[in-house]
Amino acid sequence: MSGMPTGPYQDWAKQKLGFEYNDIQLLITALTHRSYVNEHRKSVSEHNERLEFLGDAVLELAVTDYLYKHYSEPEGILTSWRAALVNTTSNAKSGEELGYEPLVRMSRGEKHGSERARHQILANAYEAVIGSIYLERGYNDAAAFIEEHTISKLDGILESGSWRDPKSHLQEISQRIDGATPVYRVIAEDGPDHDKVFTLGAYVGDKLMGEGTGPSKQAAQQQAARAALEEYKKRAINQRKIGR
């Protein structure tokens, strides 16, 4: 490791994971982005993508195992629940909560990158940390970590219904209430081609029910559908109040 200060990494491990690494290089590598290696080729040779590959598999297995053992829903529903738990947004949120961002080694350029790039780096590091725990402590400890930091979000996902595909759900609601199918239209496109942000609206009939933004039209449609569902929810609440 050629003089690599390990103290902050061991301190983080003790505080957040409850143990010290016998091989602290596993954690350091888990928190090393490819761009850092490109800037330090003479002193650093390994980034976190192999650990990310391993951690992704352990994460999916642990979540699948938990859902199978604790719920009797059909395969399609369990798959949707798993997808809501294991994705870039969820993993990045777990990374933020764990607070390892100051320890992530990345290039100077990446440190000043977009918010979307930052979330991707945090999410990938989360899977790589899982891979490092698996190698250092074994599957049971990795699964316990996943249960605490990923599976713990399941109750909130089930309560909010966010596991459902928002576009499909919106179509069901709009057809039932308004007899119309949602249409998605581009409202704005901002940013350079390599980092474009799209704003789309979800229209039911001629009414704009919700807007969404995202790095792709598909992502913006999903956000717009969620906003439209919230609008339908507010409408239902208001109608109940009026009917009292």
XYZ file of N, CA and C in Angstrom:
732
model
N 0.823 -1.198 0.000
C 0.000 0.000 0.000
C 0.864 1.257 0.000
N 2.145 1.089 0.172
C 3.100 2.164 0.024
C 2.683 3.445 0.736
N 2.598 3.350 2.068
C 2.340 4.538 2.864
C 0.890 4.968 2.945
N -0.034 4.148 2.414
C -1.454 4.510 2.464
C -1.920 4.616 3.909
N -2.471 5.761 4.326
C -2.984 5.890 5.701
C -4.244 5.044 5.886
N -4.161 4.050 6.722
C -5.294 3.131 6.900
C -6.201 3.545 8.050
N -5.730 4.453 8.909
C -6.497 4.823 10.099
C -7.927 5.239 9.836
N -8.171 6.177 8.926
C -9.557 6.604 8.681
C -10.459 5.461 8.207
N -9.901 4.535 7.470
C -10.692 3.407 6.962
C -11.037 2.435 8.091
N -10.055 2.150 8.950
C -10.339 1.283 10.097
C -11.294 1.964 11.066
N -11.131 3.264 11.246
C -12.037 3.993 12.141
C -13.472 3.917 11.622
N -13.631 4.115 10.310
C -14.966 4.029 9.721
C -15.537 2.623 9.886
N -14.701 1.612 9.658
C -15.157 0.220 9.774
C -15.600 -0.085 11.196
N -14.832 0.354 12.164
C -15.199 0.106 13.564
C -16.503 0.806 13.925
N -16.653 2.035 13.449
C -17.834 2.819 13.812
C -19.090 2.327 13.086
N -18.972 2.047 11.796
C -20.150 1.733 10.988
C -20.400 0.238 10.819
N -19.346 -0.557 10.843
C -19.497 -1.998 10.626
C -19.333 -2.813 11.903
N -18.684 -2.216 12.903
C -18.522 -2.910 14.173
C -17.356 -3.867 14.224
N -16.428 -3.756 13.268
C -15.248 -4.622 13.314
C -14.095 -3.938 12.590
N -12.878 -4.430 12.850
C -11.704 -3.988 12.105
C -11.376 -5.026 11.045
N -10.916 -4.570 9.905
C -10.510 -5.482 8.830
C -9.150 -6.088 9.140
N -9.013 -7.392 8.954
C -7.683 -8.000 8.957
C -6.915 -7.556 7.719
N -7.632 -7.427 6.605
C -7.036 -6.946 5.367
C -7.720 -5.640 4.989
N -7.205 -4.534 5.511
C -7.848 -3.235 5.292
C -7.807 -2.818 3.834
N -6.887 -3.441 3.060
C -6.823 -3.111 1.639
C -8.131 -3.445 0.923
N -8.876 -4.410 1.429
C -10.168 -4.740 0.839
C -11.107 -3.541 0.884
N -11.173 -2.883 2.021
C -12.054 -1.723 2.153
C -11.533 -0.546 1.339
N -10.210 -0.341 1.368
C -9.641 0.767 0.599
C -9.927 0.580 -0.889
N -9.772 -0.642 -1.376
C -10.054 -0.924 -2.782
C -11.534 -0.733 -3.081
N -12.400 -1.141 -2.146
C -13.843 -0.979 -2.336
C -14.221 0.482 -2.507
N -13.415 1.378 -1.944
C -13.706 2.802 -2.007
C -12.756 3.536 -2.958
N -12.231 2.808 -3.935
C -11.340 3.389 -4.942
C -12.002 3.348 -6.307
N -12.283 4.506 -6.857
C -12.912 4.615 -8.185
C -11.860 4.453 -9.291
N -12.299 3.942 -10.422
C -11.398 3.719 -11.554
C -10.595 4.977 -11.902
N -11.230 6.136 -11.816
C -10.561 7.379 -12.204
C -9.336 7.665 -11.343
N -9.358 7.233 -10.073
C -8.219 7.451 -9.180
C -7.018 6.636 -9.644
N -7.288 5.396 -10.061
C -6.208 4.533 -10.555
C -5.583 5.156 -11.803
N -6.425 5.724 -12.671
C -5.910 6.349 -13.887
C -4.986 7.511 -13.579
N -5.217 8.204 -12.468
C -4.376 9.341 -12.078
C -3.151 8.920 -11.270
N -3.162 7.684 -10.721
C -2.076 7.237 -9.837
C -1.573 5.864 -10.270
N -1.311 5.715 -11.547
C -0.930 4.399 -12.084
C 0.343 3.837 -11.449
N 1.236 4.691 -11.022
C 2.505 4.208 -10.471
C 2.351 3.645 -9.065
N 1.348 4.120 -8.326
C 1.216 3.690 -6.923
C -0.029 2.864 -6.637
N -1.039 2.923 -7.519
C -2.301 2.210 -7.287
C -2.649 1.413 -8.541
N -2.984 0.146 -8.363
C -3.240 -0.701 -9.525
C -4.642 -1.284 -9.568
N -5.406 -1.173 -8.477
C -6.711 -1.844 -8.447
C -7.816 -0.885 -8.022
N -8.898 -0.877 -8.784
C -10.084 -0.103 -8.430
C -11.180 -1.056 -7.956
N -12.383 -0.530 -7.730
C -13.397 -1.307 -7.006
C -14.357 -2.111 -7.884
N -14.128 -2.161 -9.190
C -15.139 -2.784 -10.039
C -15.267 -4.292 -9.847
N -14.183 -4.986 -9.536
C -14.291 -6.433 -9.284
C -15.046 -6.697 -7.975
N -14.760 -5.892 -6.946
C -15.498 -6.030 -5.688
C -16.960 -5.647 -5.874
N -17.220 -4.670 -6.720
C -18.598 -4.284 -7.027
C -19.342 -5.445 -7.684
N -18.684 -6.109 -8.611
C -19.255 -7.277 -9.287
C -19.627 -8.360 -8.269
N -18.734 -8.618 -7.327
C -18.989 -9.627 -6.292
C -20.104 -9.164 -5.358
N -20.017 -7.921 -4.900
C -21.004 -7.410 -3.954
C -22.402 -7.350 -4.536
N -22.514 -7.049 -5.815
C -23.816 -7.018 -6.481
C -24.491 -8.386 -6.385
N -23.715 -9.450 -6.610
C -24.270 -10.805 -6.540
C -24.673 -11.165 -5.113
N -23.849 -10.787 -4.135
C -24.168 -11.083 -2.731
C -25.410 -10.308 -2.302
N -25.507 -9.050 -2.720
C -26.658 -8.211 -2.383
C -27.944 -8.816 -2.933
N -27.927 -9.207 -4.192
C -29.136 -9.764 -4.797
C -29.518 -11.084 -4.139
N -28.529 -11.920 -3.840
C -28.824 -13.196 -3.184
C -29.419 -12.973 -1.798
N -28.832 -12.076 -1.007
C -29.305 -11.848 0.360
C -30.731 -11.309 0.365
N -31.028 -10.364 -0.537
C -32.379 -9.799 -0.612
C -33.366 -10.860 -1.084
N -32.977 -11.627 -2.089
C -33.849 -12.694 -2.611
C -34.135 -13.732 -1.532
N -33.105 -14.131 -0.814
C -33.244 -15.124 0.248
C -34.196 -14.621 1.332
N -34.046 -13.362 1.717
C -34.903 -12.784 2.755
C -36.363 -12.746 2.297
N -36.597 -12.261 1.093
C -37.969 -12.159 0.588
C -38.609 -13.540 0.464
N -37.855 -14.502 0.003
C -38.381 -15.860 -0.155
C -38.790 -16.452 1.194
N -37.968 -16.208 2.204
C -38.213 -16.814 3.516
C -39.322 -16.110 4.300
N -39.552 -14.823 4.036
C -40.474 -14.046 4.865
C -41.799 -13.706 4.207
N -41.927 -13.933 2.903
C -43.151 -13.563 2.197
C -43.586 -14.678 1.253
N -44.899 -14.790 1.046
C -45.442 -15.849 0.197
C -46.064 -15.309 -1.092
N -45.775 -14.035 -1.410
C -46.324 -13.437 -2.624
C -45.778 -14.132 -3.873
N -46.481 -13.975 -5.005
C -46.009 -14.575 -6.262
C -44.659 -14.015 -6.705
N -44.007 -14.761 -7.572
C -42.660 -14.401 -8.020
C -42.589 -12.997 -8.613
N -43.612 -12.612 -9.386
C -43.590 -11.298 -10.024
C -43.569 -10.165 -9.024
N -44.347 -10.288 -7.953
C -44.379 -9.240 -6.928
C -43.061 -9.193 -6.166
N -42.532 -10.363 -5.806
C -41.254 -10.395 -5.097
C -40.138 -9.796 -5.952
N -40.193 -10.035 -7.249
C -39.201 -9.459 -8.156
C -39.291 -7.935 -8.155
N -40.510 -7.413 -8.140
C -40.693 -5.956 -8.099
C -40.197 -5.385 -6.779
N -40.464 -6.073 -5.675
C -39.968 -5.609 -4.378
C -38.440 -5.583 -4.376
N -37.851 -6.649 -4.909
C -36.381 -6.713 -4.943
C -35.812 -5.586 -5.797
N -36.444 -5.314 -6.932
C -35.964 -4.244 -7.804
C -36.044 -2.887 -7.114
N -37.068 -2.699 -6.275
C -37.207 -1.439 -5.537
C -36.141 -1.306 -4.448
N -35.666 -2.436 -3.940
C -34.644 -2.418 -2.896
C -33.237 -2.332 -3.468
N -33.016 -2.985 -4.597
C -31.668 -3.115 -5.157
C -31.608 -2.308 -6.452
N -31.256 -1.060 -6.359
C -31.094 -0.213 -7.533
C -30.151 0.931 -7.181
N -29.775 1.708 -8.171
C -28.786 2.775 -7.957
C -29.249 3.783 -6.915
N -30.522 4.168 -6.976
C -31.033 5.166 -6.031
C -30.954 4.651 -4.596
N -31.426 3.421 -4.391
C -31.406 2.833 -3.050
C -29.979 2.658 -2.547
N -29.090 2.143 -3.407
C -27.709 1.916 -2.999
C -26.989 3.227 -2.690
N -27.252 4.257 -3.498
C -26.621 5.557 -3.240
C -27.107 6.140 -1.920
N -28.393 5.974 -1.635
C -28.950 6.469 -0.362
C -28.297 5.750 0.810
N -28.111 4.439 0.688
C -27.432 3.685 1.747
C -26.006 4.190 1.915
N -25.338 4.479 0.801
C -23.979 5.001 0.874
C -23.924 6.345 1.582
N -24.885 7.214 1.297
C -24.938 8.506 1.976
C -25.143 8.323 3.480
N -26.042 7.404 3.827
C -26.321 7.164 5.249
C -25.096 6.610 5.966
N -24.313 5.796 5.287
C -23.125 5.202 5.898
C -21.973 6.199 6.011
N -22.021 7.259 5.207
C -21.052 8.343 5.353
C -19.639 8.040 4.907
N -19.478 7.154 3.932
C -18.118 6.848 3.478
C -17.640 7.752 2.329
N -18.466 8.667 1.896
C -18.092 9.491 0.739
C -16.741 10.183 0.899
N -16.405 10.760 2.074
C -15.089 11.408 2.201
C -13.919 10.440 2.017
N -14.156 9.138 2.166
C -13.093 8.153 2.025
C -12.957 7.623 0.603
N -13.904 7.950 -0.272
C -13.858 7.436 -1.639
C -12.729 8.136 -2.393
N -11.848 7.340 -2.960
C -10.739 7.879 -3.741
C -11.174 7.985 -5.201
N -11.125 9.192 -5.752
C -11.506 9.410 -7.141
C -10.661 10.537 -7.710
N -10.724 10.713 -9.005
C -9.924 11.760 -9.646
C -10.439 13.141 -9.286
N -9.616 14.142 -9.550
C -10.028 15.522 -9.294
C -11.247 15.883 -10.138
N -11.289 15.381 -11.358
C -12.426 15.656 -12.224
C -13.720 15.064 -11.692
N -13.662 13.829 -11.203
C -14.855 13.173 -10.678
C -15.363 13.859 -9.417
N -14.452 14.427 -8.639
C -14.875 15.128 -7.419
C -15.763 16.324 -7.740
N -15.627 16.853 -8.941
C -16.423 18.011 -9.340
C -17.424 17.628 -10.430
N -17.785 16.365 -10.483
C -18.721 15.881 -11.482
C -20.167 16.200 -11.121
N -21.074 15.692 -11.945
C -22.499 15.963 -11.751
C -23.043 15.190 -10.554
N -24.207 15.606 -10.104
C -24.861 14.912 -8.998
C -25.202 13.480 -9.402
N -25.575 13.293 -10.646
C -25.883 11.947 -11.130
C -24.648 11.045 -11.057
N -23.489 11.582 -11.463
C -22.250 10.802 -11.400
C -21.887 10.482 -9.957
N -22.101 11.447 -9.072
C -21.813 11.229 -7.648
C -22.656 10.089 -7.102
N -23.943 10.082 -7.416
C -24.822 9.010 -6.934
C -24.378 7.653 -7.468
N -23.956 7.607 -8.719
C -23.509 6.345 -9.302
C -22.267 5.830 -8.587
N -21.332 6.739 -8.286
C -20.110 6.343 -7.585
C -20.438 5.811 -6.191
N -21.340 6.495 -5.473
C -21.732 6.039 -4.135
C -22.423 4.683 -4.196
N -23.275 4.491 -5.198
C -24.001 3.226 -5.336
C -23.046 2.083 -5.655
N -22.121 2.315 -6.571
C -21.158 1.269 -6.917
C -20.263 0.931 -5.733
N -19.880 1.964 -4.978
C -19.043 1.725 -3.800
C -19.793 0.904 -2.757
N -21.102 1.122 -2.641
C -21.899 0.356 -1.680
C -21.814 -1.134 -1.996
N -21.970 -1.488 -3.261
C -21.857 -2.898 -3.647
C -20.438 -3.413 -3.418
N -19.440 -2.565 -3.686
C -18.057 -2.986 -3.473
C -17.759 -3.201 -1.991
N -18.319 -2.359 -1.130
C -18.154 -2.549 0.322
C -18.761 -3.886 0.742
N -19.925 -4.212 0.194
C -20.535 -5.518 0.485
C -19.584 -6.638 0.061
N -18.995 -6.495 -1.112
C -18.027 -7.498 -1.567
C -16.859 -7.627 -0.616
N -16.388 -6.493 -0.076
C -15.254 -6.538 0.854
C -15.650 -7.204 2.168
N -16.866 -6.951 2.637
C -17.337 -7.602 3.873
C -17.453 -9.106 3.658
N -17.967 -9.497 2.511
C -18.101 -10.916 2.191
C -16.739 -11.611 2.223
N -15.724 -11.006 1.632
C -14.392 -11.619 1.608
C -13.738 -11.604 2.984
N -13.973 -10.543 3.743
C -13.342 -10.406 5.060
C -14.033 -11.242 6.124
N -15.376 -11.305 6.108
C -16.126 -11.905 7.217
C -17.042 -13.058 6.825
N -17.316 -13.215 5.528
C -18.187 -14.308 5.100
C -19.608 -13.847 4.791
N -20.393 -14.779 4.272
C -21.735 -14.443 3.798
C -22.654 -13.973 4.917
N -22.641 -14.621 6.072
C -23.598 -14.268 7.131
C -23.439 -12.821 7.579
N -22.204 -12.368 7.744
C -21.986 -10.969 8.136
C -22.390 -10.017 7.021
N -22.106 -10.395 5.783
C -22.516 -9.554 4.652
C -24.032 -9.464 4.585
N -24.714 -10.590 4.810
C -26.176 -10.591 4.772
C -26.761 -9.756 5.904
N -26.128 -9.795 7.084
C -26.593 -8.981 8.212
C -26.448 -7.496 7.884
N -25.347 -7.126 7.249
C -25.131 -5.744 6.822
C -26.208 -5.327 5.827
N -26.515 -6.192 4.874
C -27.526 -5.908 3.852
C -28.908 -5.776 4.493
N -29.199 -6.623 5.473
C -30.498 -6.534 6.141
C -30.642 -5.194 6.859
N -29.557 -4.724 7.472
C -29.611 -3.464 8.223
C -29.714 -2.255 7.305
N -29.018 -2.285 6.170
C -28.898 -1.071 5.361
C -29.711 -1.091 4.068
N -30.194 -2.255 3.648
C -31.012 -2.318 2.427
C -32.408 -2.850 2.727
N -32.482 -4.028 3.314
C -33.779 -4.666 3.543
C -34.620 -3.868 4.533
N -33.979 -3.101 5.394
C -34.707 -2.268 6.360
C -35.597 -1.230 5.671
N -35.346 -0.958 4.405
C -36.157 0.009 3.661
C -37.457 -0.607 3.136
N -37.642 -1.907 3.289
C -38.780 -2.578 2.668
C -40.114 -2.073 3.201
N -40.246 -1.888 4.507
C -41.532 -1.443 5.073
C -41.975 -0.122 4.449
N -41.041 0.818 4.301
C -41.372 2.100 3.703
C -41.782 1.966 2.247
N -41.126 1.066 1.529
C -41.454 0.832 0.120
C -42.851 0.238 -0.007
N -43.179 -0.708 0.859
C -44.499 -1.332 0.801
C -45.588 -0.339 1.208
N -45.292 0.476 2.213
C -46.286 1.439 2.685
C -46.593 2.495 1.626
N -45.557 2.953 0.917
C -45.742 4.008 -0.076
C -46.211 3.468 -1.422
N -46.025 2.152 -1.637
C -46.374 1.576 -2.932
C -45.375 1.903 -4.019
N -44.200 2.421 -3.647
C -43.214 2.837 -4.642
C -42.606 1.667 -5.402
N -42.853 0.426 -4.935
C -42.335 -0.745 -5.648
C -43.076 -0.981 -6.954
N -44.277 -0.441 -7.054
C -45.044 -0.628 -8.277
C -44.479 0.247 -9.391
N -44.496 -0.248 -10.615
C -44.059 0.557 -11.742
C -44.992 1.753 -11.858
N -44.496 2.979 -11.692
C -45.395 4.139 -11.627
C -46.180 4.375 -12.913
N -45.590 4.075 -14.066
C -46.306 4.304 -15.326
C -47.490 3.353 -15.462
N -47.284 2.083 -15.105
C -48.379 1.116 -15.165
C -49.469 1.466 -14.158
N -49.041 1.854 -12.957
C -49.990 2.207 -11.905
C -50.806 3.435 -12.308
N -50.124 4.437 -12.891
C -50.825 5.645 -13.321
C -51.851 5.319 -14.412
N -51.478 4.438 -15.309
C -52.414 4.070 -16.378
C -53.670 3.422 -15.798
N -53.490 2.554 -14.811
C -54.645 1.922 -14.163
C -55.546 2.979 -13.529
N -54.920 3.914 -12.796
C -55.684 4.940 -12.075
C -56.391 5.879 -13.046
N -55.660 6.361 -14.037
C -56.249 7.356 -14.950
C -57.375 6.755 -15.787
N -57.228 5.507 -16.180
C -58.294 4.873 -16.958
C -59.529 4.628 -16.099
N -59.292 4.285 -14.833
C -60.425 4.020 -13.937
C -61.149 5.308 -13.564
N -60.395 6.378 -13.289
C -61.009 7.611 -12.803
C -61.437 8.531 -13.951
N -60.556 8.702 -14.950
C -60.827 9.680 -16.007
C -61.118 9.045 -17.366
N -61.026 7.713 -17.438
C -61.281 7.050 -18.716
C -60.298 7.431 -19.799
N -59.065 7.750 -19.419
C -58.061 8.193 -20.387
C -56.703 7.575 -20.058
N -55.892 7.391 -21.086
C -54.540 6.849 -20.927
C -53.538 7.998 -20.885
N -52.582 7.979 -19.956
C -51.603 9.073 -19.863
C -50.740 9.175 -21.129
N -50.378 10.402 -21.464
C -49.462 10.682 -22.565
C -48.303 11.498 -22.001
N -47.081 11.163 -22.418
C -45.894 11.852 -21.897
C -45.307 12.752 -22.981
N -45.095 14.020 -22.628
C -44.584 14.994 -23.591
C -43.361 15.693 -23.006
N -42.392 15.950 -23.890
C -41.172 16.652 -23.480
C -41.497 18.128 -23.257
N -41.142 18.614 -22.071
C -41.334 20.030 -21.741
C -40.038 20.814 -21.948
N -38.904 20.196 -21.602
C -37.615 20.889 -21.738
C -36.484 19.887 -21.811
N -35.394 20.293 -22.461
C -34.134 19.542 -22.477
C -33.027 20.528 -22.137
N -32.236 20.204 -21.126
C -31.174 21.102 -20.680
C -29.852 20.366 -20.587
N -28.756 21.112 -20.716
C -27.434 20.548 -20.534
C -26.806 20.065 -21.822
N -25.481 19.766 -21.754
C -24.768 19.256 -22.935
C -25.202 17.836 -23.272
N -24.864 17.385 -24.459
C -25.302 16.068 -24.924
C -24.859 14.939 -23.998
N -23.666 15.078 -23.400
C -23.146 13.983 -22.578
C -23.746 13.991 -21.163
N -24.459 15.059 -20.805
C -25.034 15.139 -19.458
C -26.379 15.867 -19.521
N -27.237 15.412 -20.406
C -28.512 16.077 -20.656
C -29.520 15.735 -19.561
N -30.376 16.697 -19.241
C -31.466 16.502 -18.290
C -32.776 16.782 -19.016
N -33.704 15.841 -18.933
C -34.987 15.969 -19.609
C -36.086 16.273 -18.595
N -37.016 17.126 -18.981
C -38.223 17.383 -18.197
C -39.421 16.984 -19.040
N -40.217 16.057 -18.524
C -41.400 15.584 -19.238
C -42.639 15.775 -18.387
N -43.768 15.919 -19.053
C -45.039 16.026 -18.363
C -45.908 14.813 -18.632
N -46.639 14.388 -17.610
C -47.634 13.323 -17.751
C -48.995 13.987 -17.904
N -49.605 13.844 -19.070
C -50.889 14.477 -19.373
C -51.988 13.425 -19.407
N -53.076 13.718 -18.756
C -54.284 12.891 -18.838
C -55.347 13.767 -19.490
N -55.718 13.406 -20.724
C -56.521 14.325 -21.512
C -55.669 15.548 -21.818
N -56.187 16.729 -21.563
C -55.422 17.960 -21.774
C -54.788 18.477 -20.494
N -54.969 17.754 -19.388
C -54.491 18.249 -18.086
C -53.103 17.704 -17.766
N -52.203 18.601 -17.405
C -50.880 18.211 -16.928
C -51.017 17.737 -15.487
N -50.803 16.437 -15.264
C -50.980 15.863 -13.928
C -49.683 15.801 -13.128
N -48.548 15.800 -13.830
C -47.289 15.724 -13.102
C -46.108 15.959 -14.013
N -45.027 16.515 -13.459
C -43.786 16.732 -14.195
C -42.676 15.914 -13.557
N -41.701 15.530 -14.386
C -40.556 14.793 -13.867
C -39.308 15.134 -14.642
N -38.158 15.069 -13.970
C -36.880 15.307 -14.628
C -35.986 14.092 -14.441
N -35.052 13.907 -15.380
C -34.143 12.776 -15.273
C -33.097 12.814 -16.367
N -32.090 11.951 -16.250
C -31.006 11.913 -17.236
C -31.412 11.262 -18.561
N -32.614 10.696 -18.609
C -33.143 10.110 -19.838
C -34.640 10.383 -19.878
N -35.227 10.244 -21.060
C -36.666 10.463 -21.165
C -37.425 9.419 -20.350
N -36.915 8.195 -20.331
C -37.581 7.137 -19.571
C -37.589 7.461 -18.077
N -36.436 7.921 -17.561
C -36.359 8.264 -16.138
C -37.280 9.437 -15.821
N -37.345 10.415 -16.725
C -38.219 11.564 -16.507
C -39.686 11.146 -16.543
N -40.027 10.200 -17.415
C -41.395 9.682 -17.457
C -41.776 9.032 -16.139
N -40.848 8.258 -15.569
C -41.115 7.595 -14.283
C -41.394 8.632 -13.200
N -40.585 9.692 -13.167
C -40.786 10.738 -12.165
C -42.103 11.475 -12.395
N -42.418 11.737 -13.659
C -43.674 12.415 -13.970
C -44.864 11.561 -13.550
N -44.770 10.261 -13.771
C -45.847 9.352 -13.371
C -46.024 9.355 -11.862
N -44.911 9.374 -11.116
C -45.001 9.427 -9.645
C -45.682 10.724 -9.198
N -45.304 11.829 -9.839
C -45.922 13.113 -9.482
C -47.416 13.102 -9.795
N -47.801 12.481 -10.923
C -49.216 12.398 -11.286
C -49.988 11.536 -10.288
N -49.375 10.461 -9.831
C -50.019 9.612 -8.820
C -50.252 10.389 -7.530
N -49.283 11.227 -7.154
C -49.451 12.062 -5.972
C -50.619 13.038 -6.163
N -50.760 13.553 -7.390
C -51.854 14.471 -7.685
C -53.200 13.767 -7.554
N -53.280 12.534 -8.035
C -54.521 11.765 -7.879
C -54.805 11.493 -6.407
N -53.743 11.243 -5.644
C -53.916 10.986 -4.214
C -54.461 12.231 -3.514
N -53.905 13.413 -3.847
C -54.401 14.667 -3.257
C -55.854 14.907 -3.646
N -56.176 14.602 -4.895
C -57.548 14.793 -5.360
C -58.509 13.915 -4.554
N -58.096 12.670 -4.305
C -58.959 11.744 -3.549
C -59.144 12.231 -2.117
N -58.074 12.750 -1.508
C -58.160 13.262 -0.134
C -59.120 14.458 -0.070
N -58.989 15.355 -1.022
C -59.860 16.535 -1.050
C -61.329 16.148 -1.243
N -61.568 15.157 -2.085
C -62.944 14.716 -2.314
C -63.549 14.109 -1.048
N -62.708 13.399 -0.291
C -63.198 12.824 0.982
C -63.531 13.934 1.959
N -62.698 14.981 1.987
C -62.963 16.104 2.901
C -64.257 16.808 2.527
N -64.471 16.990 1.220
C -65.688 17.665 0.752
C -66.929 16.835 1.086
N -66.794 15.516 1.030
C -67.918 14.623 1.253
C -68.288 14.466 2.709
N -67.485 15.004 3.606
C -67.785 14.865 5.044
C -68.966 15.734 5.444
